[in-house]
Amino acid sequence: MKNRFDFEQEIMGAWSVVDDLKLLHVGVLERDLTPDQISNILSGMTDLYQMKFEILFETFESLVRDKEI
């Protein structure tokens, strides 16, 4: 069973979207990524963060249900 510390770690993991977007920004400006490459990266990020946020919300729901928070 997950606890509030797991929840905190999942929040911090989801927050990394900002760092990933900054890295993509550098890639666009300094590495001359092609539109195809940018599209593939964004598509992958979309799937990844959808999964991260779903897991995060499931953890939140379980903690509320178990009166942990």
Coordinates of C-alpha atoms in Angstrom, one line a residue:
M1 CA 0.0 0.0 0.0
K2 CA 1.3 3.4 -0.9
N3 CA 1.7 6.2 1.7
R4 CA 2.0 10.0 1.6
F5 CA 5.7 9.8 1.0
D6 CA 5.1 7.8 -2.2
F7 CA 2.5 10.4 -3.1
E8 CA 5.1 13.1 -2.6
Q9 CA 7.6 11.3 -4.8
E10 CA 5.0 10.9 -7.6
I11 CA 4.2 14.6 -7.4
M12 CA 7.9 15.4 -7.8
G13 CA 8.2 13.0 -10.7
A14 CA 5.3 14.6 -12.5
W15 CA 6.8 18.0 -11.9
S16 CA 9.8 17.0 -14.1
V17 CA 7.6 17.9 -17.2
V18 CA 9.0 21.4 -16.8
D19 CA 12.6 20.1 -17.1
D20 CA 11.6 17.9 -20.0
L21 CA 10.1 20.9 -21.8
K22 CA 13.2 23.0 -21.2
L23 CA 15.3 20.2 -22.7
L24 CA 13.1 20.1 -25.7
H25 CA 13.4 23.9 -26.0
V26 CA 17.2 23.5 -26.1
G27 CA 16.9 20.8 -28.7
V28 CA 14.8 23.0 -30.9
L29 CA 17.1 26.0 -30.6
E30 CA 20.6 24.4 -30.5
R31 CA 20.3 20.9 -32.1
D32 CA 18.1 21.8 -35.1
L33 CA 15.6 19.1 -34.4
T34 CA 13.4 18.3 -37.4
P35 CA 9.6 18.8 -37.2
D36 CA 9.3 15.0 -37.2
Q37 CA 11.7 14.6 -34.3
I38 CA 9.8 17.3 -32.3
S39 CA 6.5 15.7 -33.0
N40 CA 7.8 12.3 -31.9
I41 CA 9.2 13.7 -28.7
L42 CA 6.0 15.5 -27.9
S43 CA 3.9 12.4 -28.6
G44 CA 6.1 10.4 -26.3
M45 CA 5.9 13.0 -23.6
T46 CA 2.2 13.1 -23.9
D47 CA 1.9 9.3 -23.3
L48 CA 4.4 9.4 -20.5
Y49 CA 2.9 12.2 -18.6
Q50 CA -0.6 10.9 -19.1
M51 CA 0.5 7.7 -17.3
K52 CA 2.4 9.6 -14.6
F53 CA -0.7 11.7 -13.8
E54 CA -3.0 8.7 -13.8
I55 CA -0.8 6.9 -11.3
L56 CA -0.5 10.0 -9.2
F57 CA -4.3 10.4 -9.1
E58 CA -4.8 6.7 -8.3
T59 CA -2.4 7.1 -5.4
F60 CA -4.3 10.2 -4.2
E61 CA -7.6 8.4 -4.4
S62 CA -6.3 5.5 -2.4
L63 CA -4.8 7.7 0.3
V64 CA -8.1 9.6 0.6
R65 CA -10.1 6.3 0.7
D66 CA -7.7 5.0 3.4
K67 CA -7.9 8.3 5.3
E68 CA -4.1 8.7 5.0
I69 CA -4.6 12.3 4.0

